[in-house]
């Protein structure tokens, strides 16, 4: 059985454009504070119906490629039945079915056990809501 559970909500401002926002540093900072030298799991969750979380490479174009792929898969046009907000906003409500609002990651020795090029990111295609919350929870 785990020795402890610690959770914290962080606020993220994503702006008025579609964004892949890197959370890796925030996750690392949280773990250094609450789990120094410990093993366990980090759960990352965003309580929004129009955002998701992914583990991808950033900075080499993959973040832009992800947004481009989502544009092809979920075009921002008038095909969506969910029609409030900016044009094509209905697709933002479909996003979490493809890019889930949660990720659970291994923590070894108090640090995220990510691959060399992996980052934890918030994927936000909703231009109508620039303020997001992300809950970080360590179980270990």
PDB file of C-alpha atoms in Angstrom:
ATOM      1  CA  UNK A   1       0.000   0.000   0.000  1.00  0.00           C
ATOM      2  CA  UNK A   2       1.224   3.498  -0.772  1.00  0.00           C
ATOM      3  CA  UNK A   3       2.667   5.604   2.021  1.00  0.00           C
ATOM      4  CA  UNK A   4       1.191   8.899   0.888  1.00  0.00           C
ATOM      5  CA  UNK A   5      -0.984  10.800  -1.526  1.00  0.00           C
ATOM      6  CA  UNK A   6      -0.305  14.467  -2.291  1.00  0.00           C
ATOM      7  CA  UNK A   7      -2.190  16.616  -4.764  1.00  0.00           C
ATOM      8  CA  UNK A   8      -2.030  20.182  -6.021  1.00  0.00           C
ATOM      9  CA  UNK A   9      -3.761  22.216  -8.710  1.00  0.00           C
ATOM     10  CA  UNK A  10      -1.725  24.516 -10.921  1.00  0.00           C
ATOM     11  CA  UNK A  11      -3.120  27.256 -13.134  1.00  0.00           C
ATOM     12  CA  UNK A  12      -2.032  27.542 -16.749  1.00  0.00           C
ATOM     13  CA  UNK A  13      -2.713  30.366 -19.174  1.00  0.00           C
ATOM     14  CA  UNK A  14      -2.742  29.015 -22.717  1.00  0.00           C
ATOM     15  CA  UNK A  15      -3.725  32.214 -24.530  1.00  0.00           C
ATOM     16  CA  UNK A  16      -6.048  32.753 -27.459  1.00  0.00           C
ATOM     17  CA  UNK A  17      -4.388  30.351 -29.900  1.00  0.00           C
ATOM     18  CA  UNK A  18      -4.325  26.579 -30.050  1.00  0.00           C
ATOM     19  CA  UNK A  19      -1.523  25.414 -27.824  1.00  0.00           C
ATOM     20  CA  UNK A  20       0.635  22.512 -26.798  1.00  0.00           C
ATOM     21  CA  UNK A  21       1.806  23.714 -23.374  1.00  0.00           C
ATOM     22  CA  UNK A  22       4.761  21.913 -21.785  1.00  0.00           C
ATOM     23  CA  UNK A  23       4.050  20.865 -18.177  1.00  0.00           C
ATOM     24  CA  UNK A  24       7.216  18.821 -17.642  1.00  0.00           C
ATOM     25  CA  UNK A  25       9.029  21.425 -15.537  1.00  0.00           C
ATOM     26  CA  UNK A  26       5.949  21.972 -13.346  1.00  0.00           C
ATOM     27  CA  UNK A  27       5.636  18.199 -12.832  1.00  0.00           C
ATOM     28  CA  UNK A  28       9.333  17.964 -11.911  1.00  0.00           C
ATOM     29  CA  UNK A  29       9.080  20.853  -9.461  1.00  0.00           C
ATOM     30  CA  UNK A  30       6.045  19.300  -7.782  1.00  0.00           C
ATOM     31  CA  UNK A  31       7.818  15.949  -7.437  1.00  0.00           C
ATOM     32  CA  UNK A  32      11.003  17.504  -6.020  1.00  0.00           C
ATOM     33  CA  UNK A  33       8.858  19.082  -3.320  1.00  0.00           C
ATOM     34  CA  UNK A  34       6.542  16.195  -2.409  1.00  0.00           C
ATOM     35  CA  UNK A  35       8.424  13.034  -3.405  1.00  0.00           C
ATOM     36  CA  UNK A  36      12.186  13.503  -2.987  1.00  0.00           C
ATOM     37  CA  UNK A  37      13.919  10.164  -3.594  1.00  0.00           C
ATOM     38  CA  UNK A  38      10.633   8.252  -3.661  1.00  0.00           C
ATOM     39  CA  UNK A  39       9.072   5.883  -6.166  1.00  0.00           C
ATOM     40  CA  UNK A  40       5.396   6.000  -7.135  1.00  0.00           C
ATOM     41  CA  UNK A  41       3.011   7.368  -9.715  1.00  0.00           C
ATOM     42  CA  UNK A  42       2.211  10.870 -10.880  1.00  0.00           C
ATOM     43  CA  UNK A  43      -1.298  11.389 -12.160  1.00  0.00           C
ATOM     44  CA  UNK A  44      -1.853  14.514 -14.246  1.00  0.00           C
ATOM     45  CA  UNK A  45      -5.477  15.532 -14.867  1.00  0.00           C
ATOM     46  CA  UNK A  46      -7.173  18.536 -16.426  1.00  0.00           C
ATOM     47  CA  UNK A  47     -10.839  19.054 -15.440  1.00  0.00           C
ATOM     48  CA  UNK A  48     -11.902  20.585 -18.732  1.00  0.00           C
ATOM     49  CA  UNK A  49     -14.235  19.265 -21.440  1.00  0.00           C
ATOM     50  CA  UNK A  50     -12.091  20.836 -24.169  1.00  0.00           C
ATOM     51  CA  UNK A  51      -8.458  19.990 -23.314  1.00  0.00           C
ATOM     52  CA  UNK A  52      -6.285  16.923 -23.036  1.00  0.00           C
ATOM     53  CA  UNK A  53      -2.868  15.694 -21.931  1.00  0.00           C
ATOM     54  CA  UNK A  54      -0.221  13.935 -23.988  1.00  0.00           C
ATOM     55  CA  UNK A  55       3.322  12.649 -23.675  1.00  0.00           C
ATOM     56  CA  UNK A  56       5.221  13.745 -26.790  1.00  0.00           C
ATOM     57  CA  UNK A  57       8.458  15.296 -27.982  1.00  0.00           C
ATOM     58  CA  UNK A  58       8.377  19.087 -28.020  1.00  0.00           C
ATOM     59  CA  UNK A  59      10.604  21.716 -29.576  1.00  0.00           C
ATOM     60  CA  UNK A  60      11.458  19.741 -32.719  1.00  0.00           C
ATOM     61  CA  UNK A  61       8.147  20.335 -34.480  1.00  0.00           C
ATOM     62  CA  UNK A  62       6.137  17.460 -33.011  1.00  0.00           C
ATOM     63  CA  UNK A  63       3.957  19.855 -31.036  1.00  0.00           C
ATOM     64  CA  UNK A  64       3.068  21.694 -34.270  1.00  0.00           C
ATOM     65  CA  UNK A  65       2.582  18.354 -36.046  1.00  0.00           C
ATOM     66  CA  UNK A  66       0.135  17.293 -33.339  1.00  0.00           C
ATOM     67  CA  UNK A  67      -1.942  20.453 -33.807  1.00  0.00           C
ATOM     68  CA  UNK A  68      -1.849  19.978 -37.594  1.00  0.00           C
ATOM     69  CA  UNK A  69      -3.019  16.362 -37.244  1.00  0.00           C
ATOM     70  CA  UNK A  70      -5.843  17.473 -34.951  1.00  0.00           C
ATOM     71  CA  UNK A  71      -6.863  20.073 -37.554  1.00  0.00           C
ATOM     72  CA  UNK A  72      -7.164  17.321 -40.145  1.00  0.00           C
ATOM     73  CA  UNK A  73      -8.965  14.937 -37.815  1.00  0.00           C
ATOM     74  CA  UNK A  74     -11.142  17.569 -36.118  1.00  0.00           C
ATOM     75  CA  UNK A  75     -11.598  20.520 -38.504  1.00  0.00           C
ATOM     76  CA  UNK A  76     -12.747  23.826 -37.026  1.00  0.00           C
ATOM     77  CA  UNK A  77     -15.791  24.221 -39.242  1.00  0.00           C
ATOM     78  CA  UNK A  78     -19.576  24.113 -38.968  1.00  0.00           C
ATOM     79  CA  UNK A  79     -20.025  20.296 -39.120  1.00  0.00           C
ATOM     80  CA  UNK A  80     -20.311  19.988 -35.325  1.00  0.00           C
ATOM     81  CA  UNK A  81     -23.687  19.811 -33.586  1.00  0.00           C
ATOM     82  CA  UNK A  82     -22.230  21.416 -30.481  1.00  0.00           C
ATOM     83  CA  UNK A  83     -22.294  25.022 -31.718  1.00  0.00           C
ATOM     84  CA  UNK A  84     -21.782  27.574 -28.934  1.00  0.00           C
ATOM     85  CA  UNK A  85     -18.572  29.616 -28.808  1.00  0.00           C
ATOM     86  CA  UNK A  86     -16.263  30.382 -31.707  1.00  0.00           C
ATOM     87  CA  UNK A  87     -16.827  28.702 -35.106  1.00  0.00           C
ATOM     88  CA  UNK A  88     -15.889  25.019 -34.990  1.00  0.00           C
ATOM     89  CA  UNK A  89     -15.836  24.952 -31.174  1.00  0.00           C
ATOM     90  CA  UNK A  90     -17.728  21.662 -31.207  1.00  0.00           C
ATOM     91  CA  UNK A  91     -14.520  19.910 -32.202  1.00  0.00           C
ATOM     92  CA  UNK A  92     -12.919  21.094 -28.960  1.00  0.00           C
ATOM     93  CA  UNK A  93     -15.471  18.985 -27.075  1.00  0.00           C
ATOM     94  CA  UNK A  94     -14.475  15.904 -29.086  1.00  0.00           C
ATOM     95  CA  UNK A  95     -10.748  16.420 -28.413  1.00  0.00           C
ATOM     96  CA  UNK A  96     -10.660  14.664 -24.984  1.00  0.00           C
ATOM     97  CA  UNK A  97     -11.924  11.443 -26.611  1.00  0.00           C
ATOM     98  CA  UNK A  98      -8.729  11.461 -28.721  1.00  0.00           C
ATOM     99  CA  UNK A  99      -6.285  13.258 -26.406  1.00  0.00           C
ATOM    100  CA  UNK A 100      -7.456  12.158 -22.935  1.00  0.00           C
ATOM    101  CA  UNK A 101      -7.657  14.581 -20.012  1.00  0.00           C
ATOM    102  CA  UNK A 102      -5.356  12.402 -17.880  1.00  0.00           C
ATOM    103  CA  UNK A 103      -1.985  10.682 -17.826  1.00  0.00           C
ATOM    104  CA  UNK A 104      -0.395   8.446 -15.207  1.00  0.00           C
ATOM    105  CA  UNK A 105       3.396   8.342 -15.226  1.00  0.00           C
ATOM    106  CA  UNK A 106       6.054   6.429 -13.280  1.00  0.00           C
ATOM    107  CA  UNK A 107       8.156   8.260 -10.714  1.00  0.00           C
ATOM    108  CA  UNK A 108      11.516   6.706  -9.822  1.00  0.00           C
ATOM    109  CA  UNK A 109      13.748   8.251  -7.191  1.00  0.00           C
ATOM    110  CA  UNK A 110      11.557  11.357  -7.055  1.00  0.00           C
ATOM    111  CA  UNK A 111      11.752  12.100 -10.790  1.00  0.00           C
ATOM    112  CA  UNK A 112       9.516  11.420 -13.764  1.00  0.00           C
ATOM    113  CA  UNK A 113      10.676   8.346 -15.642  1.00  0.00           C
ATOM    114  CA  UNK A 114      10.286   9.779 -19.147  1.00  0.00           C
ATOM    115  CA  UNK A 115      12.096   8.817 -22.327  1.00  0.00           C
ATOM    116  CA  UNK A 116      14.897  11.025 -23.636  1.00  0.00           C
ATOM    117  CA  UNK A 117      12.681  13.249 -25.788  1.00  0.00           C
ATOM    118  CA  UNK A 118       9.373  12.896 -23.957  1.00  0.00           C
ATOM    119  CA  UNK A 119       7.517  15.805 -22.360  1.00  0.00           C
ATOM    120  CA  UNK A 120       4.167  16.037 -20.568  1.00  0.00           C
ATOM    121  CA  UNK A 121       1.952  18.555 -22.358  1.00  0.00           C
ATOM    122  CA  UNK A 122      -1.474  20.139 -22.099  1.00  0.00           C
ATOM    123  CA  UNK A 123      -3.210  20.152 -25.488  1.00  0.00           C
ATOM    124  CA  UNK A 124      -5.670  23.030 -25.738  1.00  0.00           C
ATOM    125  CA  UNK A 125      -7.476  23.751 -29.011  1.00  0.00           C
ATOM    126  CA  UNK A 126     -10.159  25.884 -27.356  1.00  0.00           C
ATOM    127  CA  UNK A 127      -9.423  29.527 -28.168  1.00  0.00           C
ATOM    128  CA  UNK A 128     -12.403  30.646 -26.047  1.00  0.00           C
ATOM    129  CA  UNK A 129     -10.931  29.646 -22.657  1.00  0.00           C
ATOM    130  CA  UNK A 130      -7.332  30.762 -22.027  1.00  0.00           C
ATOM    131  CA  UNK A 131      -7.279  29.775 -18.342  1.00  0.00           C
ATOM    132  CA  UNK A 132      -6.815  26.113 -17.480  1.00  0.00           C
ATOM    133  CA  UNK A 133      -6.245  24.062 -14.372  1.00  0.00           C
ATOM    134  CA  UNK A 134      -4.110  20.958 -14.123  1.00  0.00           C
ATOM    135  CA  UNK A 135      -4.158  18.694 -11.060  1.00  0.00           C
ATOM    136  CA  UNK A 136      -0.919  16.932 -10.172  1.00  0.00           C
ATOM    137  CA  UNK A 137      -1.267  13.974  -7.771  1.00  0.00           C
ATOM    138  CA  UNK A 138       1.585  11.858  -6.435  1.00  0.00           C
ATOM    139  CA  UNK A 139       0.914   8.423  -4.991  1.00  0.00           C
ATOM    140  CA  UNK A 140       3.900   6.709  -3.485  1.00  0.00           C
TER     141      UNK A 140
END
